[in-house]
PDB file of C-alpha atoms in Angstrom:
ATOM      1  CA  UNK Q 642     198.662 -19.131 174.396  1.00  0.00           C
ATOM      2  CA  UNK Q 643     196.940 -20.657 177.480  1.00  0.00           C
ATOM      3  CA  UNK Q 644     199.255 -23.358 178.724  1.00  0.00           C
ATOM      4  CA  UNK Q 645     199.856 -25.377 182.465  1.00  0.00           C
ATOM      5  CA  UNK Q 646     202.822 -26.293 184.068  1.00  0.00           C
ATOM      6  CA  UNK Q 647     203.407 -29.350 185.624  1.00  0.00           C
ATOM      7  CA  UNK Q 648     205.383 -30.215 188.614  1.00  0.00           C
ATOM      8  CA  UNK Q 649     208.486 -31.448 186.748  1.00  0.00           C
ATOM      9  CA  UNK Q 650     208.242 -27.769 184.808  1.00  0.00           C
ATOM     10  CA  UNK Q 651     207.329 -29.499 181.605  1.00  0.00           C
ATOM     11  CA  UNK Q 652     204.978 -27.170 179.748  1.00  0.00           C
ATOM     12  CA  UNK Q 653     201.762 -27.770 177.945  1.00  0.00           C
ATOM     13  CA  UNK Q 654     200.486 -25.667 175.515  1.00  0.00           C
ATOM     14  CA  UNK Q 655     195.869 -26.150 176.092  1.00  0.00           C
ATOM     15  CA  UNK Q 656     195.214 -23.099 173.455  1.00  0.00           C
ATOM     16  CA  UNK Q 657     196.108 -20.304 171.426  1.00  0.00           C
ATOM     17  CA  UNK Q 658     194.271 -16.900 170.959  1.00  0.00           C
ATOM     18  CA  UNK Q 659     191.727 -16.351 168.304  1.00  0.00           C
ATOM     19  CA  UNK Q 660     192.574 -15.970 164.807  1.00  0.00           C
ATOM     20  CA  UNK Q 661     191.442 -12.403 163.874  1.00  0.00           C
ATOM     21  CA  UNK Q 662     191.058 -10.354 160.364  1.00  0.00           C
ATOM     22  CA  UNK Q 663     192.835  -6.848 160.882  1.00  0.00           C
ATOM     23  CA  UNK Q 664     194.241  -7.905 164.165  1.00  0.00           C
ATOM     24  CA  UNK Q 665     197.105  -9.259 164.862  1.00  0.00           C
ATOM     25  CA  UNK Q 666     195.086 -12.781 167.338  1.00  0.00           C
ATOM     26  CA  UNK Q 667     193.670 -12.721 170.373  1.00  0.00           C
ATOM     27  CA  UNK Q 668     195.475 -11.863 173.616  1.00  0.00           C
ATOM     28  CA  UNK Q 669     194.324 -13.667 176.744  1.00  0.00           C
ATOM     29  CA  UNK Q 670     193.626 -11.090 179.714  1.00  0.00           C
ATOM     30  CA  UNK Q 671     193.025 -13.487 182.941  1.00  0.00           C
ATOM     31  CA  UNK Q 672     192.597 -17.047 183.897  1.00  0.00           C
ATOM     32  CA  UNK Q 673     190.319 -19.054 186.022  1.00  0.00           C
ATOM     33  CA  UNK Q 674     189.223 -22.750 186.675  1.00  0.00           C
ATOM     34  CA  UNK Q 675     186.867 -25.205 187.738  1.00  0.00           C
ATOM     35  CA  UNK Q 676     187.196 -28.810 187.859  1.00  0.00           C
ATOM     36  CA  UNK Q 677     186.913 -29.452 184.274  1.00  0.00           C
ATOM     37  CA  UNK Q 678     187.817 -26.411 182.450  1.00  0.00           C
ATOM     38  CA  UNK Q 679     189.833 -23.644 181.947  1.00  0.00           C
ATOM     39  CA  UNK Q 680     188.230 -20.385 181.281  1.00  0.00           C
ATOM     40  CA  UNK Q 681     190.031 -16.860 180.135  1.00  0.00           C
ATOM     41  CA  UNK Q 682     188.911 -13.563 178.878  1.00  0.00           C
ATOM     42  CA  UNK Q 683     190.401 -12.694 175.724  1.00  0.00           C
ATOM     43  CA  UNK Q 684     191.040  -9.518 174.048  1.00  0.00           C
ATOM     44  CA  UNK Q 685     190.476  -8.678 170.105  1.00  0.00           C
ATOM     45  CA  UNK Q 686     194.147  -7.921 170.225  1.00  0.00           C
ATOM     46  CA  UNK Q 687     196.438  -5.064 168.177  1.00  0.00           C
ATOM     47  CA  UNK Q 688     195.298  -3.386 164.943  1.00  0.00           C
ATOM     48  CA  UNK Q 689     197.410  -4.342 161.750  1.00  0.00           C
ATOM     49  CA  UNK Q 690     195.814  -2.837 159.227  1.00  0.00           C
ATOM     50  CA  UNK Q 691     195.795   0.696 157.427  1.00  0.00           C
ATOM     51  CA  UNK Q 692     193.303   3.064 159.806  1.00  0.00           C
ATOM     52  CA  UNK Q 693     192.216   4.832 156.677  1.00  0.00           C
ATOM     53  CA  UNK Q 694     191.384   1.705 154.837  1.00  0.00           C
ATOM     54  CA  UNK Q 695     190.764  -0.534 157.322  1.00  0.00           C
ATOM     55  CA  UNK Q 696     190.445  -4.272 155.013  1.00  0.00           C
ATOM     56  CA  UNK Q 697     187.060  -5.461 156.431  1.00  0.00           C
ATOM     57  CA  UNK Q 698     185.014  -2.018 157.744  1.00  0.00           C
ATOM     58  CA  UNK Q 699     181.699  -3.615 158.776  1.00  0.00           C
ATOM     59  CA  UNK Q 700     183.367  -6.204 160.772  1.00  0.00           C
ATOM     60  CA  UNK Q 701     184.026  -4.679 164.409  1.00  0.00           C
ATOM     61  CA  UNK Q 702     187.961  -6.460 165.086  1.00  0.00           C
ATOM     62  CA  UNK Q 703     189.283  -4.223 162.735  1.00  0.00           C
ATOM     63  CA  UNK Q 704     188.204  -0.951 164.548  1.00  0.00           C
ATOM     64  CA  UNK Q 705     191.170   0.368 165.469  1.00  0.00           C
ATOM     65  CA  UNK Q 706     188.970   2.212 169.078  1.00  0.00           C
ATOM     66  CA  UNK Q 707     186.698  -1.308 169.302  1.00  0.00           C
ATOM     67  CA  UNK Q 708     186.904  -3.045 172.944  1.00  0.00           C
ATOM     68  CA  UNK Q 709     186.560  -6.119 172.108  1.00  0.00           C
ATOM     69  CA  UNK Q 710     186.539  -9.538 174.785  1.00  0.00           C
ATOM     70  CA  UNK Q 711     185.444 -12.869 174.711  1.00  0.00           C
ATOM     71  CA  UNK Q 712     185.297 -15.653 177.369  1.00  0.00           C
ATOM     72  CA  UNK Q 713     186.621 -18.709 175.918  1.00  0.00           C
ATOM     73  CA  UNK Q 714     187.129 -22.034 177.576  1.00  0.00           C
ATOM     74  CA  UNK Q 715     189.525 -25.268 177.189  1.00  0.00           C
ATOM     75  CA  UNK Q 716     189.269 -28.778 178.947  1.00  0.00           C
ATOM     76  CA  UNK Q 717     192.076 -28.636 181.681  1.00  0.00           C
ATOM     77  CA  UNK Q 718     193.589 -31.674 180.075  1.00  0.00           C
ATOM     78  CA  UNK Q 719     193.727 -30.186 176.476  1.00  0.00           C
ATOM     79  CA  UNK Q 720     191.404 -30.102 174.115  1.00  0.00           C
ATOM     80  CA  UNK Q 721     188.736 -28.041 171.926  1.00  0.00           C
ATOM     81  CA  UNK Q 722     188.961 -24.474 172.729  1.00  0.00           C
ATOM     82  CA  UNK Q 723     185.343 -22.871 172.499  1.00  0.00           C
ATOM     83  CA  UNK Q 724     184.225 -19.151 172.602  1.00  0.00           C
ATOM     84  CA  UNK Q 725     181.106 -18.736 174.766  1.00  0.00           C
ATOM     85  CA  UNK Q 726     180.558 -15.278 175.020  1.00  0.00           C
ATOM     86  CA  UNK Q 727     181.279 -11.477 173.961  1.00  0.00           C
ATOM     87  CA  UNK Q 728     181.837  -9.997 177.310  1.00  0.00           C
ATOM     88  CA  UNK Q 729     182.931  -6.310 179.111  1.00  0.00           C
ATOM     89  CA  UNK Q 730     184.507  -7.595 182.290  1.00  0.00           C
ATOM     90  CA  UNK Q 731     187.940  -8.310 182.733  1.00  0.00           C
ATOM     91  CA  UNK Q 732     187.445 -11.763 183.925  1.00  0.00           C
ATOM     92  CA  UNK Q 733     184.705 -13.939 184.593  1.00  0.00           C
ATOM     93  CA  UNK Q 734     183.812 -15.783 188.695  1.00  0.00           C
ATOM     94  CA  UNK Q 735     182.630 -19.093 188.132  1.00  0.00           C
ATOM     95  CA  UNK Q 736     180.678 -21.655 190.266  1.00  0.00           C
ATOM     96  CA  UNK Q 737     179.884 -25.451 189.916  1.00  0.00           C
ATOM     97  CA  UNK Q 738     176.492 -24.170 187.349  1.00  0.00           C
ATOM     98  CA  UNK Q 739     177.274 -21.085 186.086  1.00  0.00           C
ATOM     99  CA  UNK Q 740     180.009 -18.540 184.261  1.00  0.00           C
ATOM    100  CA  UNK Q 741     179.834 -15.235 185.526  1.00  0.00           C
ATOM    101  CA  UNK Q 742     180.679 -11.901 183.462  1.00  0.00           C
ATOM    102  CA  UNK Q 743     179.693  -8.070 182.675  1.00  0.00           C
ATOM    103  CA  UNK Q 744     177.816  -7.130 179.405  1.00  0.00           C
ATOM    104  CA  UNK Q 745     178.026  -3.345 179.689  1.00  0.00           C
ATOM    105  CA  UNK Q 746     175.567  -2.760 182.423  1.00  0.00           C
ATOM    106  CA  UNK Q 747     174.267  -6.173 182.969  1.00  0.00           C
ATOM    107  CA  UNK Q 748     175.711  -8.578 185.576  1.00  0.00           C
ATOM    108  CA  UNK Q 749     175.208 -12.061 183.485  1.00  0.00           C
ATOM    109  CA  UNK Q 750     175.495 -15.632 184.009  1.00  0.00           C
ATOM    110  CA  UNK Q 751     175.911 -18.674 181.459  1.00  0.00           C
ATOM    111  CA  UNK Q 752     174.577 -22.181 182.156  1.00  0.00           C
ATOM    112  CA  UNK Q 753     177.620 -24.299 182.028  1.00  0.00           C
ATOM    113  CA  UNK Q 754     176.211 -27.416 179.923  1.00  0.00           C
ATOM    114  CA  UNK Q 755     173.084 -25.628 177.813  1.00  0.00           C
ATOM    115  CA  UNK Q 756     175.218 -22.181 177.473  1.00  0.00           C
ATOM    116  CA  UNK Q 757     172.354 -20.282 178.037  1.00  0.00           C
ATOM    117  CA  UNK Q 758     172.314 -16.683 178.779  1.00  0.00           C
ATOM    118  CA  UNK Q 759     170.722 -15.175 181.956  1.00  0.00           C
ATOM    119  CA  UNK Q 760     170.425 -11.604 183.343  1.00  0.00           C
ATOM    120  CA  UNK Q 761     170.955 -11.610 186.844  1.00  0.00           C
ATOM    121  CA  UNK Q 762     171.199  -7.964 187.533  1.00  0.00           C
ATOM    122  CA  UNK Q 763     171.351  -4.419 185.410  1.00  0.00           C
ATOM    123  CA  UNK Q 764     171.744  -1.266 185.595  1.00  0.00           C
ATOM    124  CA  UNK Q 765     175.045  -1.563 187.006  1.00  0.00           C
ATOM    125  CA  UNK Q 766     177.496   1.350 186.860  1.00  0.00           C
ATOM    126  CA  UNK Q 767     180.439  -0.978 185.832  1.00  0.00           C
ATOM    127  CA  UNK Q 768     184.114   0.139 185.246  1.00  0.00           C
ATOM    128  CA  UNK Q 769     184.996  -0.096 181.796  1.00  0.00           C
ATOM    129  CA  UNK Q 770     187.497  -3.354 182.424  1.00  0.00           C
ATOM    130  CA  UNK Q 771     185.253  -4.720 185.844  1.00  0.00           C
ATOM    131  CA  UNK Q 772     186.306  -7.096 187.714  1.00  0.00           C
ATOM    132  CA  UNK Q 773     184.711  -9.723 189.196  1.00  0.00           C
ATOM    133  CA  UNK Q 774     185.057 -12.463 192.100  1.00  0.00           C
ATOM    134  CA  UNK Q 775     182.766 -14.626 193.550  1.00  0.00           C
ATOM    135  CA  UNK Q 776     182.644 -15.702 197.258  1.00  0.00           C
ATOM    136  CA  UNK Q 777     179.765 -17.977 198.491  1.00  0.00           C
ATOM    137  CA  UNK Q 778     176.555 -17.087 196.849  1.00  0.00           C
ATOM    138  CA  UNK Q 779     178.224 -13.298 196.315  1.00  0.00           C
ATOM    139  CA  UNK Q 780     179.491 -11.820 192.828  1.00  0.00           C
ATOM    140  CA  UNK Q 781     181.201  -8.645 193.558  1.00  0.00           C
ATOM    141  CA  UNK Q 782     181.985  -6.223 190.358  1.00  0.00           C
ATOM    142  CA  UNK Q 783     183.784  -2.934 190.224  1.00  0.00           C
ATOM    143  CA  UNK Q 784     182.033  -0.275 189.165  1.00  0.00           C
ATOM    144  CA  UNK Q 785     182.782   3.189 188.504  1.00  0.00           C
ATOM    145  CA  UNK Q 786     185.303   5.604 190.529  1.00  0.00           C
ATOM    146  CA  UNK Q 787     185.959   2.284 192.998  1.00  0.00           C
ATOM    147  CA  UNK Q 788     182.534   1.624 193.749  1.00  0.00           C
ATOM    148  CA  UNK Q 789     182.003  -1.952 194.405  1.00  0.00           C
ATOM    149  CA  UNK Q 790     178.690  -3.829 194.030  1.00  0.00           C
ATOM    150  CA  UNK Q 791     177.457  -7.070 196.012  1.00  0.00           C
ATOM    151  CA  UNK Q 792     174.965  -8.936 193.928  1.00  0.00           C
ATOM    152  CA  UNK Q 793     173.640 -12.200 194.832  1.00  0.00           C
ATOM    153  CA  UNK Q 794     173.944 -14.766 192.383  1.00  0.00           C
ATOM    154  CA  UNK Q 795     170.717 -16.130 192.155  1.00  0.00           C
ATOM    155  CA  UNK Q 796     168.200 -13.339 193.497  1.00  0.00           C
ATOM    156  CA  UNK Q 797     170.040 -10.924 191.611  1.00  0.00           C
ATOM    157  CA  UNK Q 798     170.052  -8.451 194.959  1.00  0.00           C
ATOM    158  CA  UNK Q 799     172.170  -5.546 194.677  1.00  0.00           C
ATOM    159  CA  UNK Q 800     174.000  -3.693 197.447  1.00  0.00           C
ATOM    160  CA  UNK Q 801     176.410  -0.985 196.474  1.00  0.00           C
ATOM    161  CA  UNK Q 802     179.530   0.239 198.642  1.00  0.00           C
ATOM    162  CA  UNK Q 803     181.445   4.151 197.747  1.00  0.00           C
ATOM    163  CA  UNK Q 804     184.488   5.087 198.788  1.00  0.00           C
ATOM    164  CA  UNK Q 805     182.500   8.660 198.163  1.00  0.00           C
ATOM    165  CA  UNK Q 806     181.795  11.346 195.805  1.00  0.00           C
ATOM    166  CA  UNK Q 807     185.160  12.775 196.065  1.00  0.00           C
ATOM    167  CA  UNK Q 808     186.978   9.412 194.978  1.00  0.00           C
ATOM    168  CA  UNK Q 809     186.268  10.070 191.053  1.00  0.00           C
ATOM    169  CA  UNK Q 810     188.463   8.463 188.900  1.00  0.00           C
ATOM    170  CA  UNK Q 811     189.214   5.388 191.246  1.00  0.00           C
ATOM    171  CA  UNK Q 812     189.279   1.971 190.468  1.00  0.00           C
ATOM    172  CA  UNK Q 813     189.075  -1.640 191.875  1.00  0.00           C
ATOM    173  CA  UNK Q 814     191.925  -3.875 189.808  1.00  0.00           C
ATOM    174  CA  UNK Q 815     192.151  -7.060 192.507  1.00  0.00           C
ATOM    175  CA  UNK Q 816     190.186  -9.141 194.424  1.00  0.00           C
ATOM    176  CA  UNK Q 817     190.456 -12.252 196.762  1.00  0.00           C
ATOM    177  CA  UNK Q 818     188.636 -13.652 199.842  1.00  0.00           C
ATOM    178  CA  UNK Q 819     188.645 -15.472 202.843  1.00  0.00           C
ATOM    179  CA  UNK Q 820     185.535 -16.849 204.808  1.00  0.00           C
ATOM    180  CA  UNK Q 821     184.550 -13.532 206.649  1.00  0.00           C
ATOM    181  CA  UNK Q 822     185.944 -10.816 204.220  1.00  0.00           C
ATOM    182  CA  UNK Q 823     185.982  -9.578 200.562  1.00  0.00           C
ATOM    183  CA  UNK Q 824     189.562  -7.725 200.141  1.00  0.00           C
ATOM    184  CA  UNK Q 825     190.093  -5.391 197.294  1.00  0.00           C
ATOM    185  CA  UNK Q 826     192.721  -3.464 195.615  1.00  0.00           C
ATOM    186  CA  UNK Q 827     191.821   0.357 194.664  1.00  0.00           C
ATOM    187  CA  UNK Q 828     193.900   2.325 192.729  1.00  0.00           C
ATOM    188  CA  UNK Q 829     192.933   5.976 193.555  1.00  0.00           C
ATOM    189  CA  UNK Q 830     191.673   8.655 191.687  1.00  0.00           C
ATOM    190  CA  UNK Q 831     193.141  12.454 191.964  1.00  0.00           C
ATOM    191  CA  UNK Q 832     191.070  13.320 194.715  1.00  0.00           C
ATOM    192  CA  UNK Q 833     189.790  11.200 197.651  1.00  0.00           C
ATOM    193  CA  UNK Q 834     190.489   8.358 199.145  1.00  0.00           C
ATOM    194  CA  UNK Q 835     193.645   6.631 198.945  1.00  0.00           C
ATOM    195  CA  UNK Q 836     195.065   3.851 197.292  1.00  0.00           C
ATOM    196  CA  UNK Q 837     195.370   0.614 199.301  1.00  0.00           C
ATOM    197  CA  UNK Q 838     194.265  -2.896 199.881  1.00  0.00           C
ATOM    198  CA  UNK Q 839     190.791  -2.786 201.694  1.00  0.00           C
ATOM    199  CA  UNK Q 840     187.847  -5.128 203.080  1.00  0.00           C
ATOM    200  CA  UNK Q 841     184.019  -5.347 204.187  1.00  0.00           C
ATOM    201  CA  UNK Q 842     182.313  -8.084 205.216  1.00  0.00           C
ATOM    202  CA  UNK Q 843     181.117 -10.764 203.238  1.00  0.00           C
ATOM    203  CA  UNK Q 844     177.591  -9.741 201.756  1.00  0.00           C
ATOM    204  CA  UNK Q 845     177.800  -6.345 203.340  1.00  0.00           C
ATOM    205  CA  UNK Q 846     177.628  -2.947 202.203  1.00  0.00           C
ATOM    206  CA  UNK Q 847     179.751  -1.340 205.173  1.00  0.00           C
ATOM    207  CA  UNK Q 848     182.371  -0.474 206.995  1.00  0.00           C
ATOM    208  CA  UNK Q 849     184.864  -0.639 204.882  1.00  0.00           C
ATOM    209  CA  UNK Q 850     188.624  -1.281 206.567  1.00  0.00           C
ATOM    210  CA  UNK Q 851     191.880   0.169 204.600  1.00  0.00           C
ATOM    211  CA  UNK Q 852     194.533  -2.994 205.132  1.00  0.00           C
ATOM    212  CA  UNK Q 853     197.210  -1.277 203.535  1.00  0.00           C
ATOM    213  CA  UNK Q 854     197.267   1.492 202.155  1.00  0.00           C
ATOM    214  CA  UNK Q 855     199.484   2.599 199.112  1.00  0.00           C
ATOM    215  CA  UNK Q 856     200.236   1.063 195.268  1.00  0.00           C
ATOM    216  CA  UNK Q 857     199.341  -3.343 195.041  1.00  0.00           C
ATOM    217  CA  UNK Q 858     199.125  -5.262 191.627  1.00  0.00           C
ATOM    218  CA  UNK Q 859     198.375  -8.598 193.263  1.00  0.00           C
ATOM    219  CA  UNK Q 860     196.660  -9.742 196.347  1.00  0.00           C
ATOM    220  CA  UNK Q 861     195.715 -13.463 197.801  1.00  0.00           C
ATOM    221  CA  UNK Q 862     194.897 -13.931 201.242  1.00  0.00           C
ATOM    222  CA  UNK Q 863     195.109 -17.298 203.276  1.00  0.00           C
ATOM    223  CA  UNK Q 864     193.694 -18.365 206.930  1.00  0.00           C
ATOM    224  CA  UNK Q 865     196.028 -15.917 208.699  1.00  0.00           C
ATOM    225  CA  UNK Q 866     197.860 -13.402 206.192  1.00  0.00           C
ATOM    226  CA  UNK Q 867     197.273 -11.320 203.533  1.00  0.00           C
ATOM    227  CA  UNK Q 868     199.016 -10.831 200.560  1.00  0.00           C
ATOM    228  CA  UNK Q 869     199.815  -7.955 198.234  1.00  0.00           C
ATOM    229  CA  UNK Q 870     202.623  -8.000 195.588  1.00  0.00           C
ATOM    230  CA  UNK Q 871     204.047  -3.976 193.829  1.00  0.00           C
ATOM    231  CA  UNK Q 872     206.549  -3.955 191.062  1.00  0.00           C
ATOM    232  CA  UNK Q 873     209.641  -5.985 192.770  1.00  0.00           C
ATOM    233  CA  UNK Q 874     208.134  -7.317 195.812  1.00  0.00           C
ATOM    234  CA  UNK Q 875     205.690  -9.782 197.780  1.00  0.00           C
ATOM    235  CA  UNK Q 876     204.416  -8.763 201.504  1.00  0.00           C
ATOM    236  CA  UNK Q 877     202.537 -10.356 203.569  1.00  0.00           C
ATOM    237  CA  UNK Q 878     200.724  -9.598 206.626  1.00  0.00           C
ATOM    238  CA  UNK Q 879     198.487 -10.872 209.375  1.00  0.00           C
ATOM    239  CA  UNK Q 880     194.696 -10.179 208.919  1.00  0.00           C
TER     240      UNK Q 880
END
C-alpha cells in the first residue's frame, strides 16, 4: 500500500496496489510528490498461476517473463487512486505541468490536468529499470552501462555523458541534486570504472567528479553535505 505518516506516527493508508489476474497485486517500486498528489511506479507484481497453463494467455500480467509498470497517482489527502500510464522507468520526475517517465526508448511527458501524452525525446539507450530526476528545466535518465543522458524538458535537447566503453555492465540506481550539481550513484560493471557516488554540472555533459567511491543504496544532498546510505549505515560528507 501507499500510505503517509504523520507527525504523531499515526498512519494513513492513501492506496493499495492494483488488483491483477495471474498475479498476485501490484507492488509499488518508488514514490514522489507534488503539491497535490502522490505519484508511484508500480510493478505487475509475482506470478500465481500454473506457467504451463497460464489462466488468461492473451492478457500480458500473467506472463510469467512480462515487465510490467504503471505510474499511478493518489490525492495526498486520500482519495481516488488513478493509473495514468504503462511506463519502463523506475520512477517518474515531475514538475508543476508535467509527469515525466521512460517508454522503452522514448523520454515522455504527461500533461497533468488533460493526461495527454508527449514525446519529448527518443532514441534513448535507456537501462532496462531507468531512472530519472529532474533538476531545473533538466530530466536526467540512466541509460545503458551507466551512461547518463541530459535532456531538456521542453526542447527535448539531448546531451549524453560515458563513464566509457570499458564500463559495460554499469548502472546508475540514485540520483539527487543541489543548485550547481547532478550527483549519481553507479553501481559498476566487471570492467571499468568504479563504483561510487559521482557529479557533473548541472546541464553539462563533462567532467565528471567521483565523490565517493565504493557500494551506496541511497543518496540526498543538502546546502553543504552529501549523503550516501550502504546496508547498515548513513555518511555524510561535505561537498
Amino acid at each position: 500500500p501507499i500510505s503517509r505518516v504523520d507527525n504523531s506516527g499515526h498512519v494513513t493508508q492513501l492506496a493499495q496496489g492494483r488488483e491483477l489476474p495471474c498475479r498476485s497485486g501490484g507492488h509499488p517500486v518508488r514514490v514522489t510528490i507534488d503539491d497535490t498528489y502522490v505519484y508511484w511506479t508500480e510493478d505487475a507484481g509475482r506470478y500465481i498461476g500454473d506457467p504451463e497453463d497460464p489462466a488468461d494467455p492473451t492478457n500480458p500480467v500473467c506472463l510469467t517473463t512480462a515487465d510490467i509498470r504503471w505510474v499511478r497517482s493518489v490525492p495526498r489527502g486520500g482519495g481516488v487512486a488513478r493509473t495514468l500510464a504503462e511506463i519502463s522507468s523506475l520512477n517518474v520526475a515531475v514538475d508543476s505541468k508535467f509527469i515525466y517517465f521512460m517508454r522503452g526508448d522514448s523520454l515522455l511527458r504527461m500533461d497533468k490536468r488533460s493526461l495527454a501524452e508527449k514525446v519529448v525525446a527518443s532514441g534513448l539507450a535507456a537501462d532496462r529499470n531507468a531512472v530519472l530526476h529532474r533538476a531545473g528545466v533538466w530530466i536526467y535518465v540512466g541509460g545503458h552501462d551507466g551512461c547518463l543522458y541530459t535532456v531538456h524538458g521542453q526542447t527535448g535537447l539531448v546531451r549524453t555523458v560515458c563513464p566509457g566503453p570499458e564500463s559495460t555492465g554499469g548502472s546508475i540506481t540514485r540520483m539527487a541534486s543541489d543548485n550547481r550539481y547532478i550527483y549519481w550513484i553507479y553501481e559498476a560493471g566487471p570492467t571499468g570504472r568504479p563504483s561510487g557516488i559521482y557529479r557533473m554540472l548541472l546541464g553539462g555533459d563533462a567532467p565528471v567528479d567521483l565523490r565517493h567511491e565504493g557500494a551506496a543504496w541511497a543518496l540526498a544532498v543538502d546546502e553543504d553535505f552529501l549523503y550516501w546510505g550502504d546496508s547498515t549505515t548513513v555518511y555524510r560528507q561535505c561537498k
